[in-house]
Amino acid sequence: MAIEHDFFGLLESGPDGSIFWSENVEFGDQSVTVDLTAPDQDDVSEAALDVAASLVSSLEALDMVARNAMITELDDRTSEVTEYILQQQESFGDELAEFLVDLSGDVHVDVIRSLQLTSMTILADEHGGSDPFAVLEYALDADETDDVLLVNLDSEGKVQSVTSAD
């Protein structure tokens, strides 16, 4: 079986009924991998695909929302964002400045501004649920895929949480 959608095209299901779509989307001066996945195509509605297409099309605005959420997390010294930044400072030491695109004097904000959006994963079967519908993955060094921050979004594009995946 398959699902056809104006934005995603033909989404064919695998033998287990799952669907998967992947595309590289140009974003600023970088390429972001966007994946749409669901373990069972029967759990994916047309509305979920419409919302997913909308999120992909508004990637720049979502990126701004995600970065603002990260900055808000800096108020909490025990937040995963703060811990991630401290870990990056420790890991890179004096070389951290080489990764920063803007030097405002506030290293924490500079790190957040310098994070690269590496991927967006859309969990199409989570539309309208309490689990994340989309996950944005950020890394200071795009080659270091172990040290990342994950911004979890609901199906309205609102931030649910920011976590690290170290």
Short mmCIF file of N, CA, C and O in Angstrom, two decimals, residues 16-154:
data_model
loop_
_atom_site.label_atom_id
_atom_site.label_comp_id
_atom_site.label_asym_id
_atom_site.label_seq_id
_atom_site.Cartn_x
_atom_site.Cartn_y
_atom_site.Cartn_z
N ASP A 16 6.61 -4.25 6.51
CA ASP A 16 6.05 -4.23 7.87
C ASP A 16 4.98 -3.15 8.04
O ASP A 16 4.46 -2.96 9.13
N GLY A 17 4.65 -2.42 6.96
CA GLY A 17 3.62 -1.38 7.02
C GLY A 17 4.15 -0.01 7.38
O GLY A 17 3.40 0.96 7.42
N SER A 18 5.46 0.10 7.63
CA SER A 18 6.04 1.39 8.00
C SER A 18 6.26 2.26 6.76
O SER A 18 6.38 1.75 5.64
N ILE A 19 6.30 3.58 6.99
CA ILE A 19 6.62 4.49 5.90
C ILE A 19 7.83 5.32 6.29
O ILE A 19 8.10 5.56 7.48
N PHE A 20 8.58 5.73 5.28
CA PHE A 20 9.77 6.53 5.50
C PHE A 20 9.98 7.41 4.28
O PHE A 20 9.85 6.96 3.15
N TRP A 21 10.28 8.68 4.54
CA TRP A 21 10.61 9.65 3.49
C TRP A 21 11.80 10.45 3.97
O TRP A 21 11.88 10.81 5.15
N SER A 22 12.74 10.73 3.11
CA SER A 22 13.92 11.50 3.49
C SER A 22 14.32 12.42 2.35
O SER A 22 14.25 12.04 1.17
N GLU A 23 14.74 13.61 2.73
CA GLU A 23 15.15 14.61 1.74
C GLU A 23 16.13 15.55 2.41
O GLU A 23 16.04 15.82 3.61
N ASN A 24 17.09 16.06 1.65
CA ASN A 24 17.96 17.12 2.16
C ASN A 24 17.36 18.45 1.74
O ASN A 24 17.06 18.65 0.56
N VAL A 25 17.16 19.33 2.72
CA VAL A 25 16.54 20.63 2.49
C VAL A 25 17.60 21.70 2.72
O VAL A 25 18.29 21.67 3.73
N GLU A 26 17.73 22.61 1.76
CA GLU A 26 18.68 23.70 1.92
C GLU A 26 18.12 24.70 2.91
O GLU A 26 16.97 25.11 2.83
N PHE A 27 18.97 25.07 3.86
CA PHE A 27 18.57 25.98 4.91
C PHE A 27 19.74 26.91 5.17
O PHE A 27 20.77 26.49 5.69
N GLY A 28 19.59 28.18 4.77
CA GLY A 28 20.70 29.11 4.89
C GLY A 28 21.86 28.60 4.05
O GLY A 28 21.69 28.30 2.88
N ASP A 29 23.01 28.44 4.66
CA ASP A 29 24.18 27.94 3.93
C ASP A 29 24.48 26.48 4.26
O ASP A 29 25.58 26.01 4.07
N GLN A 30 23.47 25.78 4.75
CA GLN A 30 23.67 24.38 5.10
C GLN A 30 22.55 23.51 4.56
O GLN A 30 21.52 24.00 4.14
N SER A 31 22.80 22.23 4.60
CA SER A 31 21.81 21.25 4.17
C SER A 31 21.32 20.49 5.40
O SER A 31 22.12 20.02 6.19
N VAL A 32 20.00 20.42 5.55
CA VAL A 32 19.40 19.75 6.70
C VAL A 32 18.70 18.49 6.21
O VAL A 32 17.91 18.54 5.26
N THR A 33 18.98 17.37 6.84
CA THR A 33 18.30 16.13 6.50
C THR A 33 16.94 16.11 7.18
O THR A 33 16.85 16.26 8.40
N VAL A 34 15.89 15.94 6.39
CA VAL A 34 14.53 15.87 6.93
C VAL A 34 14.01 14.45 6.67
O VAL A 34 14.01 13.99 5.54
N ASP A 35 13.63 13.79 7.75
CA ASP A 35 13.07 12.44 7.66
C ASP A 35 11.64 12.45 8.18
O ASP A 35 11.36 13.09 9.20
N LEU A 36 10.78 11.76 7.49
CA LEU A 36 9.41 11.53 7.97
C LEU A 36 9.27 10.03 8.12
O LEU A 36 9.62 9.27 7.21
N THR A 37 8.77 9.62 9.27
CA THR A 37 8.69 8.19 9.53
C THR A 37 7.44 7.87 10.34
O THR A 37 6.92 8.71 11.06
N ALA A 38 6.98 6.66 10.19
CA ALA A 38 5.87 6.14 11.00
C ALA A 38 5.96 4.61 10.94
O ALA A 38 6.20 4.05 9.87
N PRO A 39 5.79 3.95 12.09
CA PRO A 39 5.89 2.49 12.10
C PRO A 39 4.73 1.80 11.39
O PRO A 39 4.86 0.65 10.98
N ASP A 40 3.60 2.49 11.24
CA ASP A 40 2.44 1.89 10.58
C ASP A 40 1.71 2.97 9.79
O ASP A 40 1.21 3.93 10.36
N GLN A 41 1.66 2.80 8.48
CA GLN A 41 1.04 3.82 7.65
C GLN A 41 -0.43 4.04 7.99
O GLN A 41 -0.97 5.12 7.76
N ASP A 42 -1.07 3.07 8.59
CA ASP A 42 -2.48 3.22 8.97
C ASP A 42 -2.66 4.25 10.08
O ASP A 42 -3.76 4.75 10.30
N ASP A 43 -1.57 4.57 10.79
CA ASP A 43 -1.62 5.56 11.87
C ASP A 43 -1.32 6.98 11.38
O ASP A 43 -1.23 7.90 12.19
N VAL A 44 -1.13 7.14 10.07
CA VAL A 44 -0.78 8.44 9.50
C VAL A 44 -1.97 9.01 8.74
O VAL A 44 -2.46 8.41 7.79
N SER A 45 -2.42 10.17 9.18
CA SER A 45 -3.56 10.81 8.53
C SER A 45 -3.10 11.84 7.51
O SER A 45 -1.95 12.29 7.53
N GLU A 46 -4.01 12.22 6.65
CA GLU A 46 -3.74 13.29 5.68
C GLU A 46 -3.41 14.58 6.43
O GLU A 46 -2.51 15.32 6.04
N ALA A 47 -4.11 14.83 7.54
CA ALA A 47 -3.85 16.03 8.35
C ALA A 47 -2.43 16.01 8.90
O ALA A 47 -1.75 17.05 8.93
N ALA A 48 -1.95 14.85 9.34
CA ALA A 48 -0.58 14.74 9.85
C ALA A 48 0.44 15.08 8.77
O ALA A 48 1.42 15.78 9.02
N LEU A 49 0.19 14.60 7.56
CA LEU A 49 1.10 14.89 6.46
C LEU A 49 1.05 16.37 6.08
O LEU A 49 2.08 16.96 5.75
N ASP A 50 -0.13 16.97 6.16
CA ASP A 50 -0.25 18.41 5.87
C ASP A 50 0.52 19.23 6.90
O ASP A 50 1.23 20.18 6.55
N VAL A 51 0.40 18.85 8.17
CA VAL A 51 1.14 19.54 9.23
C VAL A 51 2.64 19.34 9.04
O VAL A 51 3.43 20.28 9.17
N ALA A 52 3.05 18.12 8.72
CA ALA A 52 4.46 17.82 8.50
C ALA A 52 5.01 18.67 7.35
O ALA A 52 6.10 19.24 7.46
N ALA A 53 4.26 18.78 6.27
CA ALA A 53 4.69 19.59 5.13
C ALA A 53 4.82 21.05 5.53
O ALA A 53 5.77 21.74 5.14
N SER A 54 3.90 21.52 6.35
CA SER A 54 3.94 22.88 6.84
C SER A 54 5.19 23.13 7.68
O SER A 54 5.84 24.17 7.58
N LEU A 55 5.54 22.18 8.54
CA LEU A 55 6.73 22.31 9.37
C LEU A 55 8.00 22.35 8.53
O LEU A 55 8.90 23.16 8.78
N VAL A 56 8.07 21.50 7.52
CA VAL A 56 9.24 21.49 6.65
C VAL A 56 9.34 22.83 5.91
O VAL A 56 10.42 23.41 5.80
N SER A 57 8.21 23.34 5.45
CA SER A 57 8.20 24.60 4.72
C SER A 57 8.54 25.79 5.60
O SER A 57 9.00 26.83 5.09
N SER A 58 8.32 25.67 6.89
CA SER A 58 8.61 26.78 7.80
C SER A 58 9.82 26.49 8.68
O SER A 58 9.90 26.93 9.82
N LEU A 59 10.78 25.78 8.13
CA LEU A 59 11.96 25.37 8.87
C LEU A 59 12.72 26.56 9.47
O LEU A 59 13.18 26.51 10.61
N GLU A 60 12.81 27.64 8.73
CA GLU A 60 13.52 28.82 9.24
C GLU A 60 12.84 29.38 10.49
O GLU A 60 13.51 29.70 11.48
N ALA A 61 11.53 29.49 10.46
CA ALA A 61 10.79 30.00 11.63
C ALA A 61 10.90 29.02 12.80
O ALA A 61 11.06 29.44 13.95
N LEU A 62 10.83 27.72 12.53
CA LEU A 62 10.97 26.71 13.59
C LEU A 62 12.35 26.77 14.23
O LEU A 62 12.49 26.62 15.44
N ASP A 63 13.35 27.02 13.41
CA ASP A 63 14.71 27.13 13.92
C ASP A 63 14.80 28.30 14.91
O ASP A 63 15.40 28.16 15.98
N MET A 64 14.17 29.40 14.59
CA MET A 64 14.19 30.57 15.48
C MET A 64 13.46 30.25 16.79
O MET A 64 13.94 30.60 17.88
N VAL A 65 12.31 29.58 16.70
CA VAL A 65 11.56 29.19 17.89
C VAL A 65 12.42 28.26 18.77
O VAL A 65 12.48 28.41 19.99
N ALA A 66 13.09 27.31 18.14
CA ALA A 66 13.92 26.35 18.88
C ALA A 66 15.08 27.05 19.57
O ALA A 66 15.38 26.78 20.74
N ARG A 67 15.75 27.95 18.87
CA ARG A 67 16.89 28.66 19.47
C ARG A 67 16.43 29.55 20.62
O ARG A 67 17.12 29.66 21.64
N ASN A 68 15.28 30.19 20.47
CA ASN A 68 14.75 31.01 21.57
C ASN A 68 14.43 30.16 22.78
O ASN A 68 14.66 30.57 23.92
N ALA A 69 13.92 28.95 22.55
CA ALA A 69 13.64 28.03 23.66
C ALA A 69 14.94 27.64 24.36
O ALA A 69 14.97 27.53 25.59
N MET A 70 16.00 27.43 23.58
CA MET A 70 17.29 27.10 24.18
C MET A 70 17.80 28.25 25.03
O MET A 70 18.32 28.04 26.14
N ILE A 71 17.67 29.47 24.53
CA ILE A 71 18.12 30.64 25.28
C ILE A 71 17.33 30.76 26.59
O ILE A 71 17.91 31.06 27.64
N THR A 72 16.04 30.50 26.55
CA THR A 72 15.22 30.53 27.76
C THR A 72 15.72 29.52 28.79
O THR A 72 15.69 29.79 29.99
N GLU A 73 16.20 28.39 28.31
CA GLU A 73 16.71 27.34 29.21
C GLU A 73 17.98 27.77 29.95
O GLU A 73 18.34 27.18 30.97
N LEU A 74 18.67 28.80 29.46
CA LEU A 74 19.91 29.25 30.10
C LEU A 74 19.67 29.82 31.49
O LEU A 74 20.60 29.89 32.29
N ASP A 75 18.43 30.23 31.78
CA ASP A 75 18.10 30.75 33.11
C ASP A 75 18.23 29.66 34.19
O ASP A 75 18.39 29.97 35.36
N ASP A 76 18.14 28.42 33.78
CA ASP A 76 18.23 27.29 34.71
C ASP A 76 19.63 26.69 34.61
O ASP A 76 19.98 26.07 33.60
N ARG A 77 20.42 26.88 35.64
CA ARG A 77 21.81 26.41 35.62
C ARG A 77 21.91 24.88 35.52
O ARG A 77 22.96 24.35 35.19
N THR A 78 20.81 24.17 35.79
CA THR A 78 20.84 22.71 35.71
C THR A 78 20.15 22.18 34.45
O THR A 78 19.98 20.98 34.31
N SER A 79 19.77 23.09 33.56
CA SER A 79 19.10 22.63 32.34
C SER A 79 20.07 21.86 31.44
O SER A 79 21.29 22.02 31.53
N GLU A 80 19.52 21.05 30.59
CA GLU A 80 20.35 20.27 29.67
C GLU A 80 21.07 21.17 28.68
O GLU A 80 22.16 20.85 28.21
N VAL A 81 20.47 22.33 28.35
CA VAL A 81 21.13 23.27 27.44
C VAL A 81 22.38 23.83 28.11
O VAL A 81 23.46 23.86 27.51
N THR A 82 22.24 24.26 29.36
CA THR A 82 23.39 24.80 30.09
C THR A 82 24.47 23.73 30.24
O THR A 82 25.66 24.00 30.01
N GLU A 83 24.06 22.53 30.61
CA GLU A 83 25.03 21.44 30.76
C GLU A 83 25.72 21.12 29.44
O GLU A 83 26.92 20.85 29.40
N TYR A 84 24.97 21.14 28.35
CA TYR A 84 25.53 20.89 27.02
C TYR A 84 26.60 21.93 26.70
O TYR A 84 27.70 21.60 26.24
N ILE A 85 26.28 23.19 26.94
CA ILE A 85 27.23 24.27 26.63
C ILE A 85 28.48 24.15 27.49
O ILE A 85 29.61 24.28 26.98
N LEU A 86 28.31 23.86 28.77
CA LEU A 86 29.47 23.69 29.65
C LEU A 86 30.34 22.51 29.18
O LEU A 86 31.57 22.58 29.19
N GLN A 87 29.68 21.46 28.74
CA GLN A 87 30.41 20.29 28.24
C GLN A 87 31.17 20.64 26.96
O GLN A 87 32.31 20.21 26.77
N GLN A 88 30.57 21.45 26.08
CA GLN A 88 31.23 21.88 24.85
C GLN A 88 32.43 22.76 25.18
O GLN A 88 33.49 22.64 24.56
N GLN A 89 32.28 23.65 26.15
CA GLN A 89 33.39 24.51 26.58
C GLN A 89 34.55 23.66 27.10
O GLN A 89 35.71 23.93 26.78
N GLU A 90 34.22 22.66 27.89
CA GLU A 90 35.25 21.79 28.44
C GLU A 90 35.91 20.96 27.33
O GLU A 90 37.12 20.81 27.28
N SER A 91 35.10 20.45 26.42
CA SER A 91 35.59 19.59 25.36
C SER A 91 36.49 20.34 24.37
O SER A 91 37.55 19.85 23.98
N PHE A 92 36.05 21.53 23.95
CA PHE A 92 36.80 22.29 22.93
C PHE A 92 37.85 23.23 23.52
O PHE A 92 38.78 23.60 22.82
N GLY A 93 37.67 23.63 24.76
CA GLY A 93 38.63 24.54 25.38
C GLY A 93 38.78 25.82 24.59
O GLY A 93 37.80 26.44 24.16
N ASP A 94 40.03 26.22 24.34
CA ASP A 94 40.31 27.46 23.60
C ASP A 94 39.87 27.39 22.15
O ASP A 94 39.68 28.43 21.50
N GLU A 95 39.70 26.19 21.62
CA GLU A 95 39.28 26.03 20.22
C GLU A 95 37.80 26.31 20.01
O GLU A 95 37.33 26.38 18.87
N LEU A 96 37.04 26.50 21.09
CA LEU A 96 35.61 26.77 20.98
C LEU A 96 35.34 27.98 20.10
O LEU A 96 34.40 27.97 19.30
N ALA A 97 36.16 29.00 20.22
CA ALA A 97 35.97 30.24 19.44
C ALA A 97 35.96 29.97 17.93
O ALA A 97 35.30 30.70 17.18
N GLU A 98 36.64 28.93 17.50
CA GLU A 98 36.67 28.59 16.07
C GLU A 98 35.30 28.15 15.55
O GLU A 98 35.02 28.25 14.37
N PHE A 99 34.44 27.66 16.45
CA PHE A 99 33.11 27.18 16.05
C PHE A 99 32.04 28.26 16.16
O PHE A 99 30.93 28.08 15.68
N LEU A 100 32.37 29.36 16.81
CA LEU A 100 31.38 30.42 17.04
C LEU A 100 31.29 31.34 15.85
O LEU A 100 32.30 31.83 15.35
N VAL A 101 30.07 31.59 15.40
CA VAL A 101 29.85 32.47 14.25
C VAL A 101 29.67 33.92 14.65
O VAL A 101 29.76 34.81 13.82
N ASP A 102 29.41 34.15 15.93
CA ASP A 102 29.17 35.49 16.43
C ASP A 102 29.76 35.58 17.83
O ASP A 102 29.52 34.71 18.65
N LEU A 103 30.53 36.60 18.07
CA LEU A 103 31.13 36.77 19.39
C LEU A 103 30.54 38.01 20.04
O LEU A 103 31.01 39.13 19.85
N SER A 104 29.49 37.79 20.82
CA SER A 104 28.79 38.91 21.47
C SER A 104 29.34 39.18 22.87
O SER A 104 29.02 40.20 23.47
N GLY A 105 30.14 38.26 23.37
CA GLY A 105 30.62 38.38 24.74
C GLY A 105 29.89 37.45 25.69
O GLY A 105 30.34 37.19 26.79
N ASP A 106 28.73 36.96 25.28
CA ASP A 106 27.98 35.99 26.07
C ASP A 106 28.18 34.62 25.41
O ASP A 106 27.51 34.28 24.44
N VAL A 107 29.12 33.86 25.95
CA VAL A 107 29.51 32.60 25.32
C VAL A 107 28.34 31.65 25.17
O VAL A 107 28.19 30.98 24.14
N HIS A 108 27.46 31.59 26.18
CA HIS A 108 26.32 30.67 26.11
C HIS A 108 25.41 31.01 24.93
O HIS A 108 25.01 30.12 24.18
N VAL A 109 25.09 32.28 24.77
CA VAL A 109 24.24 32.70 23.65
C VAL A 109 24.98 32.49 22.33
O VAL A 109 24.39 32.05 21.34
N ASP A 110 26.28 32.77 22.32
CA ASP A 110 27.07 32.59 21.10
C ASP A 110 27.08 31.13 20.66
O ASP A 110 27.01 30.83 19.47
N VAL A 111 27.15 30.19 21.63
CA VAL A 111 27.12 28.77 21.29
C VAL A 111 25.77 28.42 20.67
O VAL A 111 25.71 27.76 19.63
N ILE A 112 24.69 28.90 21.27
CA ILE A 112 23.36 28.61 20.72
C ILE A 112 23.21 29.17 19.30
O ILE A 112 22.70 28.49 18.41
N ARG A 113 23.68 30.37 19.09
CA ARG A 113 23.62 30.97 17.74
C ARG A 113 24.46 30.19 16.74
O ARG A 113 24.18 30.20 15.55
N SER A 114 25.51 29.55 17.23
CA SER A 114 26.45 28.86 16.35
C SER A 114 26.09 27.40 16.10
O SER A 114 26.71 26.75 15.25
N LEU A 115 25.13 26.87 16.84
CA LEU A 115 24.71 25.49 16.62
C LEU A 115 24.20 25.31 15.20
O LEU A 115 23.52 26.18 14.65
N GLN A 116 24.53 24.18 14.62
CA GLN A 116 24.04 23.86 13.27
C GLN A 116 22.84 22.94 13.39
O GLN A 116 22.89 21.94 14.10
N LEU A 117 21.79 23.29 12.68
CA LEU A 117 20.64 22.40 12.59
C LEU A 117 21.03 21.31 11.61
O LEU A 117 21.25 21.56 10.43
N THR A 118 21.17 20.09 12.11
CA THR A 118 21.65 19.00 11.26
C THR A 118 20.53 18.14 10.70
O THR A 118 20.65 17.61 9.61
N SER A 119 19.43 18.00 11.48
CA SER A 119 18.34 17.16 10.98
C SER A 119 17.02 17.51 11.65
O SER A 119 16.98 18.11 12.72
N MET A 120 15.98 17.09 10.97
CA MET A 120 14.61 17.20 11.49
C MET A 120 13.95 15.85 11.24
O MET A 120 13.94 15.35 10.11
N THR A 121 13.43 15.25 12.30
CA THR A 121 12.72 13.98 12.17
C THR A 121 11.26 14.21 12.52
O THR A 121 10.96 14.74 13.59
N ILE A 122 10.39 13.84 11.61
CA ILE A 122 8.95 13.99 11.83
C ILE A 122 8.38 12.60 12.10
O ILE A 122 8.54 11.68 11.30
N LEU A 123 7.74 12.48 13.25
CA LEU A 123 7.12 11.21 13.66
C LEU A 123 5.64 11.32 13.33
O LEU A 123 4.82 11.70 14.17
N ALA A 124 5.31 11.02 12.10
CA ALA A 124 3.99 11.32 11.53
C ALA A 124 2.84 10.66 12.28
O ALA A 124 1.71 11.16 12.24
N ASP A 125 3.10 9.57 12.97
CA ASP A 125 2.03 8.88 13.68
C ASP A 125 1.73 9.53 15.03
O ASP A 125 0.80 9.14 15.72
N GLU A 126 2.49 10.55 15.42
CA GLU A 126 2.29 11.23 16.71
C GLU A 126 1.46 12.50 16.58
O GLU A 126 1.39 13.29 17.51
N HIS A 127 0.84 12.72 15.44
CA HIS A 127 0.04 13.93 15.21
C HIS A 127 -1.06 14.05 16.26
O HIS A 127 -1.85 13.13 16.46
N GLY A 128 -1.07 15.19 16.96
CA GLY A 128 -2.12 15.44 17.95
C GLY A 128 -1.91 14.75 19.28
O GLY A 128 -2.69 14.94 20.21
N GLY A 129 -0.85 13.97 19.41
CA GLY A 129 -0.59 13.26 20.66
C GLY A 129 0.28 14.07 21.61
O GLY A 129 0.64 15.22 21.33
N SER A 130 0.63 13.46 22.72
CA SER A 130 1.46 14.15 23.70
C SER A 130 2.95 13.93 23.46
O SER A 130 3.78 14.65 23.99
N ASP A 131 3.31 12.92 22.68
CA ASP A 131 4.71 12.68 22.34
C ASP A 131 5.14 13.65 21.24
O ASP A 131 4.30 14.18 20.51
N PRO A 132 6.46 13.88 21.10
CA PRO A 132 6.93 14.81 20.06
C PRO A 132 6.47 14.38 18.67
O PRO A 132 6.48 13.20 18.33
N PHE A 133 6.07 15.39 17.89
CA PHE A 133 5.70 15.17 16.49
C PHE A 133 6.92 15.38 15.59
O PHE A 133 7.05 14.74 14.56
N ALA A 134 7.79 16.29 16.00
CA ALA A 134 9.01 16.58 15.25
C ALA A 134 10.15 16.81 16.22
O ALA A 134 9.96 17.32 17.33
N VAL A 135 11.36 16.42 15.78
CA VAL A 135 12.55 16.60 16.61
C VAL A 135 13.61 17.27 15.75
O VAL A 135 13.98 16.77 14.68
N LEU A 136 14.08 18.43 16.22
CA LEU A 136 15.17 19.14 15.55
C LEU A 136 16.46 18.78 16.27
O LEU A 136 16.53 18.83 17.50
N GLU A 137 17.48 18.43 15.51
CA GLU A 137 18.77 18.04 16.09
C GLU A 137 19.82 19.11 15.78
O GLU A 137 19.99 19.48 14.62
N TYR A 138 20.50 19.57 16.83
CA TYR A 138 21.51 20.62 16.70
C TYR A 138 22.85 20.11 17.20
O TYR A 138 22.91 19.39 18.20
N ALA A 139 23.92 20.54 16.53
CA ALA A 139 25.27 20.20 16.97
C ALA A 139 26.18 21.40 16.74
O ALA A 139 26.01 22.15 15.77
N LEU A 140 27.12 21.58 17.63
CA LEU A 140 28.10 22.65 17.43
C LEU A 140 29.08 22.26 16.33
O LEU A 140 29.44 23.07 15.50
N ASP A 141 29.44 21.01 16.33
CA ASP A 141 30.31 20.46 15.29
C ASP A 141 29.50 19.39 14.56
O ASP A 141 29.19 18.34 15.11
N ALA A 142 29.13 19.68 13.32
CA ALA A 142 28.26 18.77 12.56
C ALA A 142 28.88 17.39 12.38
O ALA A 142 28.17 16.42 12.13
N ASP A 143 30.21 17.28 12.51
CA ASP A 143 30.87 15.98 12.38
C ASP A 143 30.80 15.17 13.66
O ASP A 143 31.09 13.98 13.67
N GLU A 144 30.43 15.81 14.77
CA GLU A 144 30.30 15.15 16.07
C GLU A 144 28.83 14.86 16.34
O GLU A 144 28.15 15.64 16.97
N THR A 145 28.35 13.75 15.86
CA THR A 145 26.92 13.46 15.97
C THR A 145 26.52 12.88 17.32
O THR A 145 25.35 12.62 17.55
N ASP A 146 27.47 12.71 18.22
CA ASP A 146 27.13 12.19 19.55
C ASP A 146 26.73 13.29 20.51
O ASP A 146 25.94 13.07 21.41
N ASP A 147 27.31 14.48 20.34
CA ASP A 147 27.03 15.61 21.22
C ASP A 147 26.03 16.55 20.55
O ASP A 147 26.43 17.44 19.80
N VAL A 148 24.75 16.32 20.83
CA VAL A 148 23.71 17.11 20.17
C VAL A 148 22.66 17.56 21.18
O VAL A 148 22.52 16.98 22.26
N LEU A 149 21.95 18.60 20.80
CA LEU A 149 20.76 19.02 21.52
C LEU A 149 19.56 18.69 20.66
O LEU A 149 19.58 18.90 19.44
N LEU A 150 18.51 18.17 21.27
CA LEU A 150 17.29 17.81 20.57
C LEU A 150 16.16 18.71 21.05
O LEU A 150 15.92 18.82 22.25
N VAL A 151 15.49 19.35 20.10
CA VAL A 151 14.35 20.19 20.43
C VAL A 151 13.11 19.44 19.96
O VAL A 151 12.94 19.18 18.76
N ASN A 152 12.26 19.08 20.91
CA ASN A 152 11.05 18.31 20.63
C ASN A 152 9.88 19.27 20.43
O ASN A 152 9.62 20.12 21.28
N LEU A 153 9.18 19.10 19.31
CA LEU A 153 8.06 19.96 18.96
C LEU A 153 6.76 19.16 18.90
O LEU A 153 6.77 17.99 18.51
N ASP A 154 5.66 19.82 19.26
CA ASP A 154 4.36 19.18 19.09
C ASP A 154 3.89 19.42 17.66
O ASP A 154 4.58 20.05 16.85
#
